[in-house]
PDB file of C-alpha atoms in Angstrom:
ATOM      1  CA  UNK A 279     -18.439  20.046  31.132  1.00 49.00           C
ATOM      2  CA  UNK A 280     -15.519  20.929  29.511  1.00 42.00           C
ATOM      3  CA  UNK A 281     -13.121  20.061  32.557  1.00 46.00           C
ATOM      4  CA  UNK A 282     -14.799  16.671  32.483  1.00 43.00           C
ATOM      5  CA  UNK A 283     -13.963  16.198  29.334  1.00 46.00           C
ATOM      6  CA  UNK A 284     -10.188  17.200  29.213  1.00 41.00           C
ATOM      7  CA  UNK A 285     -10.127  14.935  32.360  1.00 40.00           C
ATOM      8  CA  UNK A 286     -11.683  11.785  30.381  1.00 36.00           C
ATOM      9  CA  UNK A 287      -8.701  12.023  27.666  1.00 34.00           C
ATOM     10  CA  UNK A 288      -6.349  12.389  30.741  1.00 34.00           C
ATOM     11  CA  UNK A 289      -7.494   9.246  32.107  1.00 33.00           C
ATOM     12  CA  UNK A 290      -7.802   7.560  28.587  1.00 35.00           C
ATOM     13  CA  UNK A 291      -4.046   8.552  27.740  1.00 32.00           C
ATOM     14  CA  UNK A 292      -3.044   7.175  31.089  1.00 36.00           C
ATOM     15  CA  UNK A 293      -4.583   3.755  30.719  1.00 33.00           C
ATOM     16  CA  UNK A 294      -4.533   2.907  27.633  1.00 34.00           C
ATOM     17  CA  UNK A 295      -1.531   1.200  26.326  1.00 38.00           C
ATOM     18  CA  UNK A 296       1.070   2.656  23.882  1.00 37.00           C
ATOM     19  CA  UNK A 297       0.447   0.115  21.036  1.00 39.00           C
ATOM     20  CA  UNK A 298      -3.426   1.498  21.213  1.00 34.00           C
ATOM     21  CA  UNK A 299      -2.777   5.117  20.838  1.00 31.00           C
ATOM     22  CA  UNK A 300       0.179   5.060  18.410  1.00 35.00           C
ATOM     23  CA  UNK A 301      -0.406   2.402  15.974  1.00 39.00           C
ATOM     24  CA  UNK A 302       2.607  -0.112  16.064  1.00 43.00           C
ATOM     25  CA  UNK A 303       4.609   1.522  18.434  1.00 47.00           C
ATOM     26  CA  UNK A 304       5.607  -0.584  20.939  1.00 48.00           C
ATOM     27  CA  UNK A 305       4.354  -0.327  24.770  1.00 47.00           C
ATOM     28  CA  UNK A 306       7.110  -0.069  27.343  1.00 54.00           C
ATOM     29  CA  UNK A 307       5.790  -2.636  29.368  1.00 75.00           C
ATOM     30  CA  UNK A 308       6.726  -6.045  27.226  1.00 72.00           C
ATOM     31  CA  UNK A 309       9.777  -8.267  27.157  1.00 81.00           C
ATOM     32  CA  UNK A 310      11.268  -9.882  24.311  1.00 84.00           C
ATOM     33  CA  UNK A 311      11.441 -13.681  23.968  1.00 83.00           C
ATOM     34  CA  UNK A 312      13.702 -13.717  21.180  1.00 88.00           C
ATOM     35  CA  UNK A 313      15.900 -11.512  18.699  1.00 92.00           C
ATOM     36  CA  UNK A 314      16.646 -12.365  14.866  1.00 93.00           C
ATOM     37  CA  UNK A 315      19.411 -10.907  13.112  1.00 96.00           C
ATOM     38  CA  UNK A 316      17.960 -10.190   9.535  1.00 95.00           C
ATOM     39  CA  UNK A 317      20.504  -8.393   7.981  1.00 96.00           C
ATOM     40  CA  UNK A 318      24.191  -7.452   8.987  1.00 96.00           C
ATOM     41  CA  UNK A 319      26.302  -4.877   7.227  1.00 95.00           C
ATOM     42  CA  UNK A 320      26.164  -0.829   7.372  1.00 95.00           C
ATOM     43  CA  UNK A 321      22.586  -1.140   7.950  1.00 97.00           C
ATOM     44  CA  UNK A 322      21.383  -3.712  10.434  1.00 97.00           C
ATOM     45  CA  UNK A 323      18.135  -5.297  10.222  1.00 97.00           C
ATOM     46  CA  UNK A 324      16.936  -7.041  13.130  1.00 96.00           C
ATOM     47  CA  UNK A 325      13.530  -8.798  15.084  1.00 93.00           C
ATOM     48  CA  UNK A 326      12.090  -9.234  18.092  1.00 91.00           C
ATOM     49  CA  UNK A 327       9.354 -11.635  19.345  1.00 85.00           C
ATOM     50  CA  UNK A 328       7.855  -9.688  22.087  1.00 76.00           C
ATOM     51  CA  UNK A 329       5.523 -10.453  25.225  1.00 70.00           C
ATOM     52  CA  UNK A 330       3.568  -7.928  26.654  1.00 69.00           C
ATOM     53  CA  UNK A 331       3.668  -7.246  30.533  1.00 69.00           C
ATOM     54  CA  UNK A 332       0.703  -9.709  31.944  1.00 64.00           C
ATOM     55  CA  UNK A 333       0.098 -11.392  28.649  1.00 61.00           C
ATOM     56  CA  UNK A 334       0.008 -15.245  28.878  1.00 59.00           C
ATOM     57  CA  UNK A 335       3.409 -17.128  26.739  1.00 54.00           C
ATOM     58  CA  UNK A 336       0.578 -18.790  25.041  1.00 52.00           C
ATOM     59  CA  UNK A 337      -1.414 -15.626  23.793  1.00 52.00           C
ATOM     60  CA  UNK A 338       1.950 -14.453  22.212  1.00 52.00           C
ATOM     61  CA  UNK A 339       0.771 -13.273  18.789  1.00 56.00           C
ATOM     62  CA  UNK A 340       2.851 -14.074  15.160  1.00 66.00           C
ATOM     63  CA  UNK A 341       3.745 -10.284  15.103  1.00 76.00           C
ATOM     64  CA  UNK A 342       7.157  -9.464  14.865  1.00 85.00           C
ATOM     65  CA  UNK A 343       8.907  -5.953  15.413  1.00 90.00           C
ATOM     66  CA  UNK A 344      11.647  -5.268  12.960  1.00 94.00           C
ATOM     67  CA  UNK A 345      14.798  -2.737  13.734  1.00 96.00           C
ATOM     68  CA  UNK A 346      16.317  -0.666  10.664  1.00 97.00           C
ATOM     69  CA  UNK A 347      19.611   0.564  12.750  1.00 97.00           C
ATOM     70  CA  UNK A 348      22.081   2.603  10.837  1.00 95.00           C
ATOM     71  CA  UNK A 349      24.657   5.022  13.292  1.00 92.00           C
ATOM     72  CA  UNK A 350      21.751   6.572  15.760  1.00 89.00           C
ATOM     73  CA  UNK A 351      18.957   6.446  13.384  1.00 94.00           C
ATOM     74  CA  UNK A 352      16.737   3.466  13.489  1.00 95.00           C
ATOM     75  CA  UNK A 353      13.010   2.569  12.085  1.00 96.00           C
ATOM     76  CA  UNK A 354      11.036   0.196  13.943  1.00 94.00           C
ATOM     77  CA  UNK A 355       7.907  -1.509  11.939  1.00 92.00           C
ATOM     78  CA  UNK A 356       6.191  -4.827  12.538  1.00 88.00           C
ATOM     79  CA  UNK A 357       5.533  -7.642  10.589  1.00 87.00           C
ATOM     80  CA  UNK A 358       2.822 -10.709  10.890  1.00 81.00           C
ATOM     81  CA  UNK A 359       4.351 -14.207  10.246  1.00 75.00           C
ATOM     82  CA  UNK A 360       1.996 -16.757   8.890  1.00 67.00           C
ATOM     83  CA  UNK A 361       3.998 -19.473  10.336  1.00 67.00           C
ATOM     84  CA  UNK A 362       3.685 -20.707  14.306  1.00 67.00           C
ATOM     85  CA  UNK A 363       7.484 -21.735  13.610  1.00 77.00           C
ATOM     86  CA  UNK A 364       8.920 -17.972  14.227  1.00 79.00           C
ATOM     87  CA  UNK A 365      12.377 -19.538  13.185  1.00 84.00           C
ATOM     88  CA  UNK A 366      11.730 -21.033  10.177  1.00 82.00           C
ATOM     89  CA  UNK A 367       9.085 -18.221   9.075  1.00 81.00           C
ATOM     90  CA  UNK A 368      12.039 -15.860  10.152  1.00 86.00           C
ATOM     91  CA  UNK A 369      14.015 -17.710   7.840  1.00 88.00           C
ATOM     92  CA  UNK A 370      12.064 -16.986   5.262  1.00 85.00           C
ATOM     93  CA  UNK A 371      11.685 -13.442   6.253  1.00 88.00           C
ATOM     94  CA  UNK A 372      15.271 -13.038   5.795  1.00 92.00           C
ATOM     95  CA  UNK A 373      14.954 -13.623   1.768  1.00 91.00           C
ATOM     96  CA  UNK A 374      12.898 -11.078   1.287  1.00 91.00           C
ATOM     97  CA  UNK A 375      15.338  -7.838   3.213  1.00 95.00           C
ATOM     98  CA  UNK A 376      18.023  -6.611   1.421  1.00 96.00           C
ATOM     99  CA  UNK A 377      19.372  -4.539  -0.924  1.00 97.00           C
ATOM    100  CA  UNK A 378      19.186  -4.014  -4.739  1.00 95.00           C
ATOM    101  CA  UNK A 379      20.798  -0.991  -6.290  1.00 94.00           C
ATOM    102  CA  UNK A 380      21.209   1.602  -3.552  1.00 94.00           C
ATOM    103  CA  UNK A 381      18.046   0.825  -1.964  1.00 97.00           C
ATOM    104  CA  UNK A 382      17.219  -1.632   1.206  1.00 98.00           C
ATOM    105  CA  UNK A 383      13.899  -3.439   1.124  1.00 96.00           C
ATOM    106  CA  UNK A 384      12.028  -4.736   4.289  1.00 96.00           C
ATOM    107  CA  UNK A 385       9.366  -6.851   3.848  1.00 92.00           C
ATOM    108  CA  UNK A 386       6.058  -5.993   5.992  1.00 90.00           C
ATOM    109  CA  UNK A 387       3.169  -8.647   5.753  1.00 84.00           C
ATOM    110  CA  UNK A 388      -0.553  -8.565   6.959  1.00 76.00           C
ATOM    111  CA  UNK A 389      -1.526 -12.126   7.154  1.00 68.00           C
ATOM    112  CA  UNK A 390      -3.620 -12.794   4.931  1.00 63.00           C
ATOM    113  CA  UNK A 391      -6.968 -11.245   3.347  1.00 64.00           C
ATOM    114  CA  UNK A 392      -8.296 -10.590  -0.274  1.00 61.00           C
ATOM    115  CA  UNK A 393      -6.462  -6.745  -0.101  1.00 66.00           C
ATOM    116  CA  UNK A 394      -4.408  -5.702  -2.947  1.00 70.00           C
ATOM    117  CA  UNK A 395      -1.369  -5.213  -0.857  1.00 77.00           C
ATOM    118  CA  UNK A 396      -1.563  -7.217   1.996  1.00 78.00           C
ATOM    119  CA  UNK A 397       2.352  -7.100   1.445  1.00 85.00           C
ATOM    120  CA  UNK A 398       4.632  -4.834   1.304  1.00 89.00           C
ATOM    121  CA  UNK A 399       8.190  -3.666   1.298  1.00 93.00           C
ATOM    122  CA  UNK A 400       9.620  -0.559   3.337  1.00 95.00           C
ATOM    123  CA  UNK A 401      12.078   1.024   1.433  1.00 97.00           C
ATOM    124  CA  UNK A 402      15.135   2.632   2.903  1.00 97.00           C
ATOM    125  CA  UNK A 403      18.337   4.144   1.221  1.00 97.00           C
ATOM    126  CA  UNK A 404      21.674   5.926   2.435  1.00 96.00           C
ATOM    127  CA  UNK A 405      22.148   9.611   1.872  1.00 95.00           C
ATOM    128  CA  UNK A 406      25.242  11.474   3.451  1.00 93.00           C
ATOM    129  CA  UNK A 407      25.320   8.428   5.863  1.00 93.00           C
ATOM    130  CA  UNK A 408      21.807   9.361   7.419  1.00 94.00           C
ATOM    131  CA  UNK A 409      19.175   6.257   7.260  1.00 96.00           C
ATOM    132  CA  UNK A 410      16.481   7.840   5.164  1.00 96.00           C
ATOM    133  CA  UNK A 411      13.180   5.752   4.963  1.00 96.00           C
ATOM    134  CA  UNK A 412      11.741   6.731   1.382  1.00 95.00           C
ATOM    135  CA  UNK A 413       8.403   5.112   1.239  1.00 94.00           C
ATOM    136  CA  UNK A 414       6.920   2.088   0.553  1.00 93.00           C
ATOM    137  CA  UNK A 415       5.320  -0.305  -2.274  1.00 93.00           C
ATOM    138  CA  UNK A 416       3.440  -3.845  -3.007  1.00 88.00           C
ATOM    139  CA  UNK A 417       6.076  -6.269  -2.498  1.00 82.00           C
ATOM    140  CA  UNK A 418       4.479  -8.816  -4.712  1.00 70.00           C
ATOM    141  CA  UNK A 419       3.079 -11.454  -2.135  1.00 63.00           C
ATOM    142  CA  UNK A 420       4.568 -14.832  -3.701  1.00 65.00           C
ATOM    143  CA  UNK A 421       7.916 -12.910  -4.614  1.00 68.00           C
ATOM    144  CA  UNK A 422      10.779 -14.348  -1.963  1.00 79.00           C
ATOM    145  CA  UNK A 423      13.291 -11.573  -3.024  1.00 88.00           C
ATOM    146  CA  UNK A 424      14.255  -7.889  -2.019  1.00 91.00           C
ATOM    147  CA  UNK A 425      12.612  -5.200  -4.097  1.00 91.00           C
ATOM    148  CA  UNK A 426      10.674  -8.005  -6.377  1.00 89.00           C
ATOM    149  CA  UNK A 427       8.799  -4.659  -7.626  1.00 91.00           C
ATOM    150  CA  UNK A 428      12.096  -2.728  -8.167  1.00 94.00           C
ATOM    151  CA  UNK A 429      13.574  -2.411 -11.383  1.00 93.00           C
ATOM    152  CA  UNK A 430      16.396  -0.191 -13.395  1.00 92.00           C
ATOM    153  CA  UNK A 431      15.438   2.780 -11.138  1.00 94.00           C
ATOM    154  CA  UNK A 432      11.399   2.562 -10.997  1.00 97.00           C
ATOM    155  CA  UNK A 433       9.328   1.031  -8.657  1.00 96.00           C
ATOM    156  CA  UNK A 434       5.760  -0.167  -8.794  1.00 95.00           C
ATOM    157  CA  UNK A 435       3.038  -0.213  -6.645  1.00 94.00           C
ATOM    158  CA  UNK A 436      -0.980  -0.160  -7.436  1.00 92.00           C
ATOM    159  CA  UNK A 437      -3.651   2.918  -6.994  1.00 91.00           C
ATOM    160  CA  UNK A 438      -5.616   1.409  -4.065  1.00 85.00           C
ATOM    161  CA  UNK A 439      -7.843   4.098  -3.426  1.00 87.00           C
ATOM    162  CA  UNK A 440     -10.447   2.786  -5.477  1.00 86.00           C
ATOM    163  CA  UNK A 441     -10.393  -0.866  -3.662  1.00 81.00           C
ATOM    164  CA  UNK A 442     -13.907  -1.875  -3.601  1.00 77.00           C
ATOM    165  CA  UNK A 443     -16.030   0.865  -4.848  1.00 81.00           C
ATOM    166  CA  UNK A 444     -19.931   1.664  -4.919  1.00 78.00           C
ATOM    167  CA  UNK A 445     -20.022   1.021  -8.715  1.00 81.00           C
ATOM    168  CA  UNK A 446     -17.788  -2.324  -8.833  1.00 78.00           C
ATOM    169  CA  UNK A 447     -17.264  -5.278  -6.693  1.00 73.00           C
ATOM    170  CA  UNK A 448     -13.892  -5.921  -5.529  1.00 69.00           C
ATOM    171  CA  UNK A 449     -12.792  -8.029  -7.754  1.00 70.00           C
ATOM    172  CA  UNK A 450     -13.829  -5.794 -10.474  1.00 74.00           C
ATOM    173  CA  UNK A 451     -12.286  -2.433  -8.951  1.00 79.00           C
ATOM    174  CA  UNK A 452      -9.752  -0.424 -10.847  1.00 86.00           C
ATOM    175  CA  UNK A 453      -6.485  -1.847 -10.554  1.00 86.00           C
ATOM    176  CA  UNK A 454      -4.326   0.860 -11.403  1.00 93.00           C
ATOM    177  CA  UNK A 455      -0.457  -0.092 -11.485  1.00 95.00           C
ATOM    178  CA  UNK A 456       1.586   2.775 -10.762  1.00 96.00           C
ATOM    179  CA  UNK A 457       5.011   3.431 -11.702  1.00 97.00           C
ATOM    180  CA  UNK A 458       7.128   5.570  -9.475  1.00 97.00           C
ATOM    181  CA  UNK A 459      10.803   6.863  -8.998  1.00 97.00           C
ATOM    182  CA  UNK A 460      12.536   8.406  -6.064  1.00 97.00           C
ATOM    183  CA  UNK A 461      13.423  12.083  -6.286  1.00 96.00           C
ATOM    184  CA  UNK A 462      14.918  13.667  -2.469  1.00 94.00           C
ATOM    185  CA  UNK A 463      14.816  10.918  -0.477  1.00 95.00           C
ATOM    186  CA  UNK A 464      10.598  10.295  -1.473  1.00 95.00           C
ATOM    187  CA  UNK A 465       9.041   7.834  -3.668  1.00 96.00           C
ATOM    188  CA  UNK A 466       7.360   9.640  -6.578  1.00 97.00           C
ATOM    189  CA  UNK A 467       4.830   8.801  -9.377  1.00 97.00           C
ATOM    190  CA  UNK A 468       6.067   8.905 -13.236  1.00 97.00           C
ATOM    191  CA  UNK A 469       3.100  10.040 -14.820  1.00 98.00           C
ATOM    192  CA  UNK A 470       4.186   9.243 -18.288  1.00 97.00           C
ATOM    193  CA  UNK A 471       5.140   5.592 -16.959  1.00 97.00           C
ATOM    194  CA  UNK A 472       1.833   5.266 -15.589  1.00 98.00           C
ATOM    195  CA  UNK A 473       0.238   5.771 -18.505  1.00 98.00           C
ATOM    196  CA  UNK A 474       2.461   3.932 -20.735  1.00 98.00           C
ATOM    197  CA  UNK A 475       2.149   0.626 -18.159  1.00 97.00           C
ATOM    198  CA  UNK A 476      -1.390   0.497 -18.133  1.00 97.00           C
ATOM    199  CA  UNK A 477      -2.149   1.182 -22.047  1.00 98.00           C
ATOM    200  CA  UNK A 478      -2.683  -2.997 -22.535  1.00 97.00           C
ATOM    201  CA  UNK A 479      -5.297  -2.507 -20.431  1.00 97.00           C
ATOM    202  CA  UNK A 480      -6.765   0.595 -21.218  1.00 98.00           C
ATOM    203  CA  UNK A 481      -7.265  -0.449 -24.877  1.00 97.00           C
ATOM    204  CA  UNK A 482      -8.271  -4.084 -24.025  1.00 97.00           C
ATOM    205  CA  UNK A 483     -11.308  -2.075 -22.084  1.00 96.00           C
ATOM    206  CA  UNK A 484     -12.094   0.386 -24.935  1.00 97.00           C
ATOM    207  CA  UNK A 485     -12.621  -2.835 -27.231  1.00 97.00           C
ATOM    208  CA  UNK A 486     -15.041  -4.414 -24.221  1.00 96.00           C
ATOM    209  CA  UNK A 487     -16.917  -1.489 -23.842  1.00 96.00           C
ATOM    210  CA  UNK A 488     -17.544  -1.591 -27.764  1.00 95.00           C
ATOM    211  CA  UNK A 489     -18.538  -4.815 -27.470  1.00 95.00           C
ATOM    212  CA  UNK A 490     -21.318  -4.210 -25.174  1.00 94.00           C
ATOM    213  CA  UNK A 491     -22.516  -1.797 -26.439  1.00 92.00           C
ATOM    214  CA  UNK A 492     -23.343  -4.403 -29.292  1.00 91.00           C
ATOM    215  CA  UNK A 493     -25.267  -6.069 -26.280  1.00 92.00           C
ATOM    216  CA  UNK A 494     -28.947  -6.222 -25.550  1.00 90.00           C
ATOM    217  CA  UNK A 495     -29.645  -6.212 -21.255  1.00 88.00           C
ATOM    218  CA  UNK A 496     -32.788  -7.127 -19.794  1.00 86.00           C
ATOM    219  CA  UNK A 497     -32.702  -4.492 -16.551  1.00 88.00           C
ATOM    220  CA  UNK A 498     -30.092  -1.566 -16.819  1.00 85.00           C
ATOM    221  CA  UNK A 499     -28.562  -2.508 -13.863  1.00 87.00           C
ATOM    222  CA  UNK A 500     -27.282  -5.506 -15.770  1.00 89.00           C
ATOM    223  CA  UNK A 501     -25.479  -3.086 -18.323  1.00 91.00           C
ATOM    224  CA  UNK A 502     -24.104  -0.526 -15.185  1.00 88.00           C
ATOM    225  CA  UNK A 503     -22.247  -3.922 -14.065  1.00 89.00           C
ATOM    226  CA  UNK A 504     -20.916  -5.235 -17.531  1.00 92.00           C
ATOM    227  CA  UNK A 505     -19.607  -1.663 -18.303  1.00 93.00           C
ATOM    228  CA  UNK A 506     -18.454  -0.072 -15.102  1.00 92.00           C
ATOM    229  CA  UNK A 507     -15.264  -1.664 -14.988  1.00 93.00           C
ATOM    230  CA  UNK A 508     -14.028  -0.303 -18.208  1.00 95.00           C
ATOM    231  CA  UNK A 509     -15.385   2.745 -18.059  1.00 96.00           C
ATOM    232  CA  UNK A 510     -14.546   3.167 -14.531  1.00 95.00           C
ATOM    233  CA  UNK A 511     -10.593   1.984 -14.939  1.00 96.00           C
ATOM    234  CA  UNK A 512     -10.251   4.237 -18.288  1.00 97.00           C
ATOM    235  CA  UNK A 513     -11.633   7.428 -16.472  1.00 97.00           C
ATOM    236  CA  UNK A 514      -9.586   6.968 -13.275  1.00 97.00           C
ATOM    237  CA  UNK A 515      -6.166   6.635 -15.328  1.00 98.00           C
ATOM    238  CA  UNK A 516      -7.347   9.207 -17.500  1.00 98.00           C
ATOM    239  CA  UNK A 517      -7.739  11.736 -14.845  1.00 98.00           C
ATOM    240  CA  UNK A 518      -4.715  10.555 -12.561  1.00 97.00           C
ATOM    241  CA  UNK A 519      -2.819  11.025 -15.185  1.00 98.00           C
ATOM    242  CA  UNK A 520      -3.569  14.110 -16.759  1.00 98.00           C
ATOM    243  CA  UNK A 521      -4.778  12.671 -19.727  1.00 98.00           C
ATOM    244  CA  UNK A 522      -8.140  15.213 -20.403  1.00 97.00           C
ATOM    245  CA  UNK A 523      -9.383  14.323 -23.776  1.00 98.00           C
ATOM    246  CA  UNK A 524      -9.077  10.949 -23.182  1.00 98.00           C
ATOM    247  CA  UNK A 525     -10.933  11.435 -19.783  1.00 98.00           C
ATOM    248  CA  UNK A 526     -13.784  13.704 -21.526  1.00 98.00           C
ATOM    249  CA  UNK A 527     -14.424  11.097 -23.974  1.00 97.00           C
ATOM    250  CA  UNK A 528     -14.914   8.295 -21.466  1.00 97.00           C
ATOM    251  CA  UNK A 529     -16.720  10.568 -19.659  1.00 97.00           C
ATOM    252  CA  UNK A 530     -19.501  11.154 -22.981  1.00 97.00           C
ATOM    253  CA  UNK A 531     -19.721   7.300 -23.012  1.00 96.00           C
ATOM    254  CA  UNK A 532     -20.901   6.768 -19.439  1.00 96.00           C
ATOM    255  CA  UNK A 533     -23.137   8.785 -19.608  1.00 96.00           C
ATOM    256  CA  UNK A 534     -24.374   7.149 -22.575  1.00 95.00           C
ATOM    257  CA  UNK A 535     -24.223   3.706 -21.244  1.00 95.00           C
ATOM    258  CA  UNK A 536     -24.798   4.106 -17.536  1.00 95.00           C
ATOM    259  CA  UNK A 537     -27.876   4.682 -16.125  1.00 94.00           C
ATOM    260  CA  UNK A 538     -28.725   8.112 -13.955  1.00 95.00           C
ATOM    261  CA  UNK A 539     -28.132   6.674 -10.684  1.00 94.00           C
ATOM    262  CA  UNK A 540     -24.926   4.552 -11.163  1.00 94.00           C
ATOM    263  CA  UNK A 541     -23.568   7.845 -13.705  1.00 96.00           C
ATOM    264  CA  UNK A 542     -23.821   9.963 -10.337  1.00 95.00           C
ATOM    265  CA  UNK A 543     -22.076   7.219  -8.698  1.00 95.00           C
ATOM    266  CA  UNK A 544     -19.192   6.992 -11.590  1.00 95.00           C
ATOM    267  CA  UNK A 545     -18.797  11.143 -11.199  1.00 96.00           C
ATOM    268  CA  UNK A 546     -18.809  10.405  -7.690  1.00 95.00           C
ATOM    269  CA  UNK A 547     -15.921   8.094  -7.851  1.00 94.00           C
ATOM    270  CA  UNK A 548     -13.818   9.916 -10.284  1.00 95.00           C
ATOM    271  CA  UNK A 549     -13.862  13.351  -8.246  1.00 95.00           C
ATOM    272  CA  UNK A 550     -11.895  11.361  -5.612  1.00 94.00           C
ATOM    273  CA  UNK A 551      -9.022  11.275  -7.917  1.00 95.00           C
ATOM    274  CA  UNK A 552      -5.946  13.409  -7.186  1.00 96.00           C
ATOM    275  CA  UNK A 553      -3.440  13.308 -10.077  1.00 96.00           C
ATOM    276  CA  UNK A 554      -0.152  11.878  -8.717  1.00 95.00           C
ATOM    277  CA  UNK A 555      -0.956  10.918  -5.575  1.00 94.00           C
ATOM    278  CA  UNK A 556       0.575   7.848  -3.578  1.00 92.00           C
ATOM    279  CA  UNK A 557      -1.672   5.288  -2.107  1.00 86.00           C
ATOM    280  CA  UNK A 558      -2.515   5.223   1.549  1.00 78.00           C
ATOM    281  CA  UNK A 559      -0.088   4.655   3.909  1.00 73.00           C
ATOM    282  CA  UNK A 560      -0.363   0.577   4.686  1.00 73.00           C
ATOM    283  CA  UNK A 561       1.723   0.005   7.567  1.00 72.00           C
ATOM    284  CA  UNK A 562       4.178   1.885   9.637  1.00 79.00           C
ATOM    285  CA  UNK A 563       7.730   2.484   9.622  1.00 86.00           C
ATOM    286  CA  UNK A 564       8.209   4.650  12.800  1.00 89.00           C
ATOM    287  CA  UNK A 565      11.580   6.721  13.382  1.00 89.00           C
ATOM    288  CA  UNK A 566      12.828   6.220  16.667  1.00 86.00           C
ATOM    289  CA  UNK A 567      16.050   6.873  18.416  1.00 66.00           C
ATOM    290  CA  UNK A 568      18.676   4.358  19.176  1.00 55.00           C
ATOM    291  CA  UNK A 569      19.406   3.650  22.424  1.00 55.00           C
ATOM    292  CA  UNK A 570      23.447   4.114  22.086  1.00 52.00           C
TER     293      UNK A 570
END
């Protein structure tokens, strides 16, 4: 059994293509119907429309594979382009890469969706003359500049973890911003920026959660769904930031206002939270080497 088995991933490695197994990585077998020069300068950006080996001209897709090239390092990462004109959407593409302070922003997109950060920008920076990809962040999706979420040295980006969660509905999901800064060559949250950033909110919940208390609900249920926002958003910054009092007190009044089941569901939530952390990785930026 188990040489049937190490022969099954044998067979699956061999015949499945490269873009399937590694992510975006492109397969070997593809040509490329066009190139775009993005961005000249010490760091070149570039893009190719590709074709994959026995794919029909008319199934090529709006994905486009972009080149970070600096000496012999170079990231490749993808982009979709919501435009069936690839030169004017590349055009447009070309607004949003470049650099602001010491750091070079790449735009990724998705296409589309209801997801907090369908875009996003790959950052990159210099450091003894080696390419160094540092992370990445929302891009803000109507924004057609380089590092629209960059700033006097802080970046921002949003807590996605909690996208869509058993307690809220999307729209009504914590929407955490975060506020980070880069320390050796990675992207790092600011606690105390996080918390200072979101305190409009936090208090603008505190006064809704007063105010329904004030409220009479015919079902419970009705109540879980009026408060668990609120509560929801306060606990989550609370805890990702290391604020305990503040997360011990929200914690009292949910289980005050919240019924048994959707309380379990709230604790549920909130022991998911991991002080600091980044959000998931959204899209690749793949280190390669150059072919010079």
């Amino acid at each position: 059994m188990k040489t049937i088995n190490i022969l099954f991933i044998i067979i699956t490695i061999l015949i499945l293509p490269q873009n399937t197994l590694f992510g975006n990585s492109i397969s070997n077998s593809y040509s490329v119907l066009k190139s775009y020069q993005i961005l000249s300068g010490e760091v070149e950006v570039t893009a190719d429309l590709i074709k994959y080996d026995g794919m029909d001209i008319s199934d090529v897709d709006n994905e486009l594979y972009i080149y970070v090239t600096h000496d012999k390092t170079k990231y490749e990462l993808s982009t979709c382009i919501f435009d069936r004109d690839i030169d004017s959407a590349t055009a447009e593409l070309k607004k949003t890469v470049g650099w602001k302070d010491n750091f070079l922003f790449v735009r990724s997109d998705s296409c589309g969706g209801n997801a907090w950060c369908n875009n996003i920008d790959h950052v990159f920076t210099l450091r003894e003359n080696q390419l160094v990809h540092i992370g990445e962040v929302c891009s803000g999706e109507e924004r057609k500049e380089p590092g629209a979420f960059y700033n006097d040295g802080y970046f921002k980006d949003f807590y996605d973890k909690f996208e869509g969660t058993s307690l809220t509905s999307h729209a009504n999901s914590p929407f955490i911003l975060l506020i980070l800064k880069e320390e050796n060559n990675k992207l790092v949250v600011s606690l105390e920026q996080t918390w200072n950033n979101n305190q409009e909110q936090f208090k603008r919940n505190k006064s809704d959660i007063e105010k329904i208390k004030e409220m009479r609900f015919e079902e419970p249920i009705f109540k879980d769904r009026k408060v668990s926002g609120p509560l929801l958003f306060n606990a989550i910054l609370s805890k990702y930031c290391n604020h305990e009092t503040e997360l011990r007190d929200i914690s009292q009044e949910a289980n005050i206002m919240l019924s048994e089941e959707s309380f379990n569901k709230f604790n549920n939530i909130l022991s998911s939270v991991v002080a600091g952390e980044l959000s998931k990785k959204r899209r690749i930026a793949r280190k390669i080497t150059a072919s010079f």
